[in-house]
XYZ file of C-alpha atoms in Angstrom:
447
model
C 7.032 -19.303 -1.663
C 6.826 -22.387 0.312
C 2.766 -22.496 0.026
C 3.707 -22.366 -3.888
C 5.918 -24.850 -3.629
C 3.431 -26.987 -1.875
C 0.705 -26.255 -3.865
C 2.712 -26.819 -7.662
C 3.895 -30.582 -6.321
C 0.264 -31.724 -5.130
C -0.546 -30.995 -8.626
C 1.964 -33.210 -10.147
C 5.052 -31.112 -11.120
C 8.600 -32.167 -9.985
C 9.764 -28.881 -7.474
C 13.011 -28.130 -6.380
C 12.622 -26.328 -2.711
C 16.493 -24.138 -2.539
C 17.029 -21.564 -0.251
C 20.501 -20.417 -0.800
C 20.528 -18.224 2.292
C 18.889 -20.878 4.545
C 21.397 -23.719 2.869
C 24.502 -21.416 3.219
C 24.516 -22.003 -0.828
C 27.025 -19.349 -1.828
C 26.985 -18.041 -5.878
C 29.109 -20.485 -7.712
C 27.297 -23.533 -5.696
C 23.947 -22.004 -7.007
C 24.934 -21.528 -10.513
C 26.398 -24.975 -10.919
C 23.192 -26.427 -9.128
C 21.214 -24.397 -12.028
C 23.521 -25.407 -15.049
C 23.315 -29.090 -13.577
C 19.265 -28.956 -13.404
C 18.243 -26.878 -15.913
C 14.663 -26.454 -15.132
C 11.924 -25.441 -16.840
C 11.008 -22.478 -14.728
C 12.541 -20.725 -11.673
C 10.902 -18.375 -9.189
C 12.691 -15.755 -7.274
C 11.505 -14.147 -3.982
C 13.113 -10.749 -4.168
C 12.955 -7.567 -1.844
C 14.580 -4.367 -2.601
C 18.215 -4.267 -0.743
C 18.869 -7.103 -3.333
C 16.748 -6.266 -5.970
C 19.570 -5.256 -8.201
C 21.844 -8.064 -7.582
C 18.536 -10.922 -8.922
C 18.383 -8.486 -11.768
C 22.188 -9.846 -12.816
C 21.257 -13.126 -11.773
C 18.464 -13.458 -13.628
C 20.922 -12.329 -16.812
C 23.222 -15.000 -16.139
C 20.308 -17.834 -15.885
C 19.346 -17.013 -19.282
C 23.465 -17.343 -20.516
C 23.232 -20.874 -18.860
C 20.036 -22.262 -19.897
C 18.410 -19.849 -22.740
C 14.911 -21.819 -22.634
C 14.295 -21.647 -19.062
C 11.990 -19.262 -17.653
C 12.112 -17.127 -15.161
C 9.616 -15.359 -12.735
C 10.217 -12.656 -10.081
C 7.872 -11.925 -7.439
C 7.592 -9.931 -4.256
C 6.730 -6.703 -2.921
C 9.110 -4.325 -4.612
C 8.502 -5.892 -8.106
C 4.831 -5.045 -6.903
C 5.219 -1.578 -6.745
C 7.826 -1.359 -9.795
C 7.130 -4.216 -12.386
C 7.635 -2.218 -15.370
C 11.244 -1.729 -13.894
C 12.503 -4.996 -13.467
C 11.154 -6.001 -17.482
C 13.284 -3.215 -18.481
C 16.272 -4.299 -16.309
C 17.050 -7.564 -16.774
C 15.001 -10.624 -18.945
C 13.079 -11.734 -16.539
C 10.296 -13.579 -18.093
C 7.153 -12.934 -15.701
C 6.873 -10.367 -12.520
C 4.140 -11.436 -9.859
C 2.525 -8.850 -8.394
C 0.595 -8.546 -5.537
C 1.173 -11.688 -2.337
C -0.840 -14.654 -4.328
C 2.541 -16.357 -5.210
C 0.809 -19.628 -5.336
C -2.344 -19.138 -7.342
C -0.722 -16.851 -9.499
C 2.423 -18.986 -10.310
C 0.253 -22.203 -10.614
C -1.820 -19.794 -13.383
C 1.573 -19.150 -15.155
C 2.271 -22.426 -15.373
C -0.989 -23.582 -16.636
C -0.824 -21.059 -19.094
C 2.870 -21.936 -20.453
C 1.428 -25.738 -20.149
C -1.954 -24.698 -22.314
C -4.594 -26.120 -19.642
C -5.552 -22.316 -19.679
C -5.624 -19.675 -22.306
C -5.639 -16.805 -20.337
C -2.475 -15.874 -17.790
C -4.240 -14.440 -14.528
C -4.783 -10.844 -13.503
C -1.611 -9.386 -12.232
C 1.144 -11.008 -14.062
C 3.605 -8.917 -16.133
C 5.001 -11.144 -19.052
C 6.623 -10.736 -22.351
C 5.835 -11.580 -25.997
C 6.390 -10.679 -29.731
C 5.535 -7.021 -29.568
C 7.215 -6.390 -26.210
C 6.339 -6.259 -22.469
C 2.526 -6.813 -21.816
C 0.525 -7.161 -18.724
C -2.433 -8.617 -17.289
C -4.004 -6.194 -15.162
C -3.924 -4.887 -11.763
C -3.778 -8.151 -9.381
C -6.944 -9.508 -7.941
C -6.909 -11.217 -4.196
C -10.208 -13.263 -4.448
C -8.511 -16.657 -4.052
C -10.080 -19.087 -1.421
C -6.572 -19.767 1.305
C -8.649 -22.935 2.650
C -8.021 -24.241 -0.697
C -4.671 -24.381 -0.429
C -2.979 -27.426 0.990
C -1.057 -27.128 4.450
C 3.091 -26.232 3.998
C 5.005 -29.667 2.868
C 7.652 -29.403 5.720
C 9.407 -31.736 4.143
C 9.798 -30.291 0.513
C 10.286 -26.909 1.946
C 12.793 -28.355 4.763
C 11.039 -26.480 7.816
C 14.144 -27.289 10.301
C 16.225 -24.577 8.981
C 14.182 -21.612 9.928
C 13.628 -20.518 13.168
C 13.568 -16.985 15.009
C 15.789 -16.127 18.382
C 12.168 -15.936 19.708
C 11.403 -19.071 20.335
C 11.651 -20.652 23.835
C 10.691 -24.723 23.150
C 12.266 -26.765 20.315
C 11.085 -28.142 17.598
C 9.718 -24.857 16.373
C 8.416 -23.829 13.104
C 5.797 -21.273 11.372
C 2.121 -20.882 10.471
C 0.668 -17.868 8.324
C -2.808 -18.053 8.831
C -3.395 -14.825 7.123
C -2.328 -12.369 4.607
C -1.669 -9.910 5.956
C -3.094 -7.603 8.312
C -6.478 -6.867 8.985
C -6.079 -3.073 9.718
C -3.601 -2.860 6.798
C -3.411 1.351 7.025
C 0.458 1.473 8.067
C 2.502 3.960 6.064
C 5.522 2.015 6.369
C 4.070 -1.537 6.026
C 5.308 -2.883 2.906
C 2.988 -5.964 3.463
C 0.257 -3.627 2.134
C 1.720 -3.797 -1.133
C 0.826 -7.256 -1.836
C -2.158 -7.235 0.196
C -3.913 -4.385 0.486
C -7.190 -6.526 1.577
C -7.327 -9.206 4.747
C -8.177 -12.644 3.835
C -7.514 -15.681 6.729
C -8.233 -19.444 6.792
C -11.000 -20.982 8.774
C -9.665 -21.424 12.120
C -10.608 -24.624 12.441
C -7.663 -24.779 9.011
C -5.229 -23.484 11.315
C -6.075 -26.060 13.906
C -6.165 -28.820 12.024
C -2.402 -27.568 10.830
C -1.428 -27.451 14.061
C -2.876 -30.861 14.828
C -0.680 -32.119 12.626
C 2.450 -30.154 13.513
C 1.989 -31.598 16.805
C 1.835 -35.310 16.127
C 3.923 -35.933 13.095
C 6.914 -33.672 13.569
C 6.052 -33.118 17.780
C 6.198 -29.354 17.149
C 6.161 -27.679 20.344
C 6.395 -24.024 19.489
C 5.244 -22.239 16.504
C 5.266 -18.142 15.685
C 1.844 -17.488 13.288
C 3.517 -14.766 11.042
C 0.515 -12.909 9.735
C 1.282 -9.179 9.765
C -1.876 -9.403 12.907
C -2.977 -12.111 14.480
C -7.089 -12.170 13.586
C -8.934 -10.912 16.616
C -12.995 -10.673 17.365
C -14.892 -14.039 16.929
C -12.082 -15.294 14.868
C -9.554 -15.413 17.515
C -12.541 -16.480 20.020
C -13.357 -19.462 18.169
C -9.587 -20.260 17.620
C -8.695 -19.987 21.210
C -11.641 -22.248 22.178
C -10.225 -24.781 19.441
C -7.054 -25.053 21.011
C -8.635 -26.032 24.726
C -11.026 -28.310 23.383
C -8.475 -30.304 21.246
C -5.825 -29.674 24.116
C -3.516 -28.311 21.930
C -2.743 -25.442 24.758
C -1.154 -28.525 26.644
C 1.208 -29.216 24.209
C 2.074 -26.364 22.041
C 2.767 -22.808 22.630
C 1.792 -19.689 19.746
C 3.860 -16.517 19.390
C 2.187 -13.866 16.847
C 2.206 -10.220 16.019
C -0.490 -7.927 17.594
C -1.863 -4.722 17.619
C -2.057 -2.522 21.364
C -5.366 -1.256 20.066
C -6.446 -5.103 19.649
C -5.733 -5.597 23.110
C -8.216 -6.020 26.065
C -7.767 -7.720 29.465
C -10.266 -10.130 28.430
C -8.696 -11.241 24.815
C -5.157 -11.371 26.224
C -6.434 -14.129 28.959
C -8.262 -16.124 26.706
C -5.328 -16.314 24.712
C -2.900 -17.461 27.132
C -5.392 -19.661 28.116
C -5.462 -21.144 24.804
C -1.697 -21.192 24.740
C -0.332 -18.430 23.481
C 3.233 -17.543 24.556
C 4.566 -14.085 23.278
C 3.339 -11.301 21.646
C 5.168 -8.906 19.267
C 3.552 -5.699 18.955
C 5.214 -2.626 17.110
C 5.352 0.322 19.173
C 7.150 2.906 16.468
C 7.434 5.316 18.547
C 6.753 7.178 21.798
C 5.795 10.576 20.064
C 1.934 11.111 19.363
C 2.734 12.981 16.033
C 4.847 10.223 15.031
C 1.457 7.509 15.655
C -0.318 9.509 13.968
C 1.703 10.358 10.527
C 2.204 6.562 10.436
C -1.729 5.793 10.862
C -0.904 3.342 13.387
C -4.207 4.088 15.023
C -3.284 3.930 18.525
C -1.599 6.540 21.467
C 1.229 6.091 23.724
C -1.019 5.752 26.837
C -1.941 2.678 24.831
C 1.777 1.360 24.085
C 1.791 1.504 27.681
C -1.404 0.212 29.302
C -1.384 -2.701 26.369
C 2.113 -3.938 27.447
C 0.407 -3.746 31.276
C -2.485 -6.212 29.621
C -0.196 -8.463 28.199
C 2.156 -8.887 31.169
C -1.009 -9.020 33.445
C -1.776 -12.203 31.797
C 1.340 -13.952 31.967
C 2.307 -13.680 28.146
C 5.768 -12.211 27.292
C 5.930 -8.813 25.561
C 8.263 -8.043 22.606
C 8.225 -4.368 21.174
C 9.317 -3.244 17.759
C 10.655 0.386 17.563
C 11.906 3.061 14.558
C 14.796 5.635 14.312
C 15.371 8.029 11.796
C 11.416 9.895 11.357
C 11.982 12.542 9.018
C 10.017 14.752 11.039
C 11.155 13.801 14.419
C 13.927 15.580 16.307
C 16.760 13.864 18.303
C 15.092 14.411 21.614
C 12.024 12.884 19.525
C 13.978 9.595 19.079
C 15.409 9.792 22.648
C 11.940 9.620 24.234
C 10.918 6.538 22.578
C 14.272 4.835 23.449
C 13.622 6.262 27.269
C 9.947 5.018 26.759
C 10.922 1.491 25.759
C 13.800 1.492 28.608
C 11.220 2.272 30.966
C 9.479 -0.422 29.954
C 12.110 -2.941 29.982
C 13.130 -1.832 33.700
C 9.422 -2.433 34.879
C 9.101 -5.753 33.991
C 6.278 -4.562 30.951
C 8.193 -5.665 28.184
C 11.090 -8.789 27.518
C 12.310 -7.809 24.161
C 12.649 -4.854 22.019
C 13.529 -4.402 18.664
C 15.044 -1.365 17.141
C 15.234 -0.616 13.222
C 16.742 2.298 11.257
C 13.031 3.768 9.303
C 13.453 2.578 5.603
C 10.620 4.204 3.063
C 9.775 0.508 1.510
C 9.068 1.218 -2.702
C 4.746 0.883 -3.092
C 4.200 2.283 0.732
C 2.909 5.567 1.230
C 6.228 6.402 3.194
C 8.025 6.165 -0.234
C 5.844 8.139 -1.590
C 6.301 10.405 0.776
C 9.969 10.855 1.107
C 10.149 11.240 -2.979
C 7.088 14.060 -2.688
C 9.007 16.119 0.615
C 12.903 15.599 -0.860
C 13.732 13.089 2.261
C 15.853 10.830 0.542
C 20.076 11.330 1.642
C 20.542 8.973 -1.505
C 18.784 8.608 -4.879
C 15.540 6.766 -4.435
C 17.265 4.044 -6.930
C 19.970 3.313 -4.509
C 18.508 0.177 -3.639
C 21.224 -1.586 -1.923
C 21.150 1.043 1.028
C 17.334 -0.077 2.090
C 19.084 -2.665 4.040
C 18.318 -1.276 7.525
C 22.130 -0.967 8.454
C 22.890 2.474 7.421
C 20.151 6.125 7.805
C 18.490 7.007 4.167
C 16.200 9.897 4.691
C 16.997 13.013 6.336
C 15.922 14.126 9.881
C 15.667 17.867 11.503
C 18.615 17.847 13.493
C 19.780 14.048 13.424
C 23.319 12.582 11.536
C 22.894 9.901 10.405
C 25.842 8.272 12.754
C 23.512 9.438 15.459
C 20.552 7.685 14.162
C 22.532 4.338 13.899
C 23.816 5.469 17.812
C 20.093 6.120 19.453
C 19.342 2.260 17.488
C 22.318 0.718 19.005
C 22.031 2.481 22.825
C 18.742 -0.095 22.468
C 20.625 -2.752 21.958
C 23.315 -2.228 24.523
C 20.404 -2.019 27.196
C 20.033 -5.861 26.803
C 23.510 -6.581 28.103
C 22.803 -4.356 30.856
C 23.730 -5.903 34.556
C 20.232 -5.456 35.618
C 18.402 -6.932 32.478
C 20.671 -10.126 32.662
C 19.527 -10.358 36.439
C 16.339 -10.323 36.001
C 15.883 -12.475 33.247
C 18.038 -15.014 34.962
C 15.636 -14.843 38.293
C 13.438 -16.214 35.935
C 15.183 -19.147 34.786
C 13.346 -22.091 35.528
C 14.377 -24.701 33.209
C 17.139 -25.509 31.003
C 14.908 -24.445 28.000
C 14.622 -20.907 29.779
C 18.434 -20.778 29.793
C 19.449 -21.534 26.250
C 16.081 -19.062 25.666
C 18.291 -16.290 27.444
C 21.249 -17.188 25.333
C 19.551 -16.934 21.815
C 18.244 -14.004 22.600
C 22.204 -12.139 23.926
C 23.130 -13.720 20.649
C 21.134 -11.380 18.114
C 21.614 -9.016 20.238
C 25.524 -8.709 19.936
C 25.147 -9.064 16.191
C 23.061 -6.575 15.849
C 25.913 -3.907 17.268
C 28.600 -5.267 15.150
C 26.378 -4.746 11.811
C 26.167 -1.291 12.845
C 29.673 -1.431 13.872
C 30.980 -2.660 10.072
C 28.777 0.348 8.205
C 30.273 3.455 10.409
């Protein structure tokens, strides 16, 4: 959204950046805001916990202001755009991650500088819903301009991650080069890599640096580009001495890692690493396609540390095939890895079968669903959806939490204060006891 944003007021159109969740913008505010604008067109970044709830929004838009248009786009409208036309009267679905190029298409289409809407786009007209064709991703992303920070007010986002302030984010890529992840929703609006130049994403960074004196950022391309890419980056940021005065967080792959790549980046100034371990059953690796083995969970996080660059692990609960001393072993495994210093950070979430991944699929084909597939609202992370072999769900949301509680452990707080060295470190150790505490009282508020 915010490159489309960008992009549509370079080429001359009056845009309206609102992020009601980032602005604290509660229902009535928005709707007033709407009524009191009216614009022409307005485009909604949906997922699918919420899906249902833009539907009725969308319905009351048209109540207010009859002749303005409407657009939905995101990943669940990718894999169901048929569905969201029949729900509510929406005017155009996006499909696939283009956002920009395909919403500056719509507009020159409604404007007439182009006859032809662009593959992709699901629209409406006399005779009833129409669409364009299955989305294409063959758009040059070092065409696009770099992310008006202003317009799209960059100071209100920012992860617990991050250890310097100011901090903001890149995305030099969409999305992830191996891309085979049966959970991934990414894949469903961008089932092919593409990346800038990275002398694009240094040049962005130069400018992060000097006119808003950016000291962090976290690159949130599903992976971080790798091979000659990466070299060529990493030698960028020494030669312009960027490593001097910014640090880069990103998400990784274990199978991506080698003693030599994880040196040159902290070399080049790279800070943290998030890498998404899953799980510490084989099977489990393997049924997702994530293309690597536990001995490399573990010898990867050894890399990482090695080099000096802090390692933060994503985990799953709730496998449909996996047992409850299944799930136990990879909350041991990431313990274990905590305790020994190999890892700072992890990350638990309940397993949700995104719509257009092959883990939907799946769960329709095999009867693992606990609700109706429709049941949108419960893909929210904060409650167990499929079925297990010999889990409850109360004990899924348990074995997630027990994760959790580790961080407020005597011996993790130690540690991490040993290695306090500056007042930044400190409030870094604060942020991240935060999250932390919130995460146990979401679970707490859905038993």
């Amino acid at each position: 959204p915010a490159s489309a944003a960008t992009l549509l007021k370079q080429k001359g159109h009056n845009v309206i950046w609102n992020d009601c969740i980032a602005e604290k913008i509660n229902y009535e505010k928005f709707l007033s805001f709407y009524s009191e604008q009216k614009p022409d067109l307005i485009s909604i970044e949906t997922k699918t916990p919420v899906i249902k709830q833009h539907w009725k929004i969308i319905n009351k838009l048209k109540e207010i202001h009859p002749k303005g248009l409407t657009v939905l786009m995101g990943d669940h409208v990718t894999a169901f755009p048929l569905e969201s036309m029949q729900k509510c009267q929406v005017d155009y679905v996006i499909t696939g991650g283009d956002y920009d190029f395909l919403l500056d298409g719509i507009i020159d289409y409604i404007e007439g500088t182009n006859n032809e809407l662009p593959k992709g786009i699901w629209y409406r007209d006399n005779t009833g819903i129409k669409n364009t064709g299955v989305f294409e991703l063959n758009n040059d992303l070092n065409s696009l301009p770099f992310i008006d920070r202003d317009l799209t007010k960059w100071h209100l986002y920012g992860e617990r991650l991050y250890k310097r302030e100011p901090f903001t984010y890149t995305m030099v890529g969409r999305d992830c080069p191996y891309g085979k992840c049966t959970f991934c929703s990414w894949t469903t609006l961008y089932p092919k890599f593409r990346t800038r130049t990275p002398e694009s994403l240094l040049d962005e960074i130069g400018i992060l640096v000097e006119k808003y004196k950016i000291r962090e950022i976290f690159d949130d391309t599903g992976t971080f580009p790798s091979g000659k890419w990466l070299k060529k980056f990493c030698e960028g940021m020494v030669e312009r001495e960027y490593n001097k005065k910014i640090i880069i967080d990103c998400n990784f792959r274990f199978d991506y890692l080698t003693e030599k790549r994880a040196k040159m980046m902290k070399k080049a100034g790279f800070r943290l690493m998030k890498l998404g371990l899953e799980s510490a059953n084989q099977k489990t690796l393997d049924k997702l396609r994530k293309n690597n083995t536990v001995e490399q969970i573990k010898s990867g996080s050894r890399i990482a540390k090695d080099a000096g660059l802090d390692v933060h692990l994503t985990i799953m609960v709730g496998y449909p095939w996996e047992t409850k001393e299944d799930a136990l072993r990879t909350l041991e495994l990431g313990r274990n890895l905590m305790r020994s210093g190999l890892a700072d950070m992890l990350q638990s979430t309940i397993v949700i079968p995104y719509p257009g991944t092959l883990l939907y699929q799946q769960a329709v084909e095999n009867d693992w669903f606990l609700i109706k597939p429709d049941e949108y609202e419960k893909f929210d992370m904060t409650a167990q959806i499929l079925k297990t072999i010999d889990m409850r769900p109360d004990e899924v949301i348990s074995i997630s939490k027990g994760i959790y509680r580790s961080f407020l452990s005597l011996r993790f707080i130690l540690r991490h204060l040993k290695r306090i060295r500056s007042y930044e470190d400190f409030k870094y150790l604060l942020r991240g006891i935060k999250p932390v505490i919130g995460h146990l009282r979401d679970f707490s508020r859905k038993k």
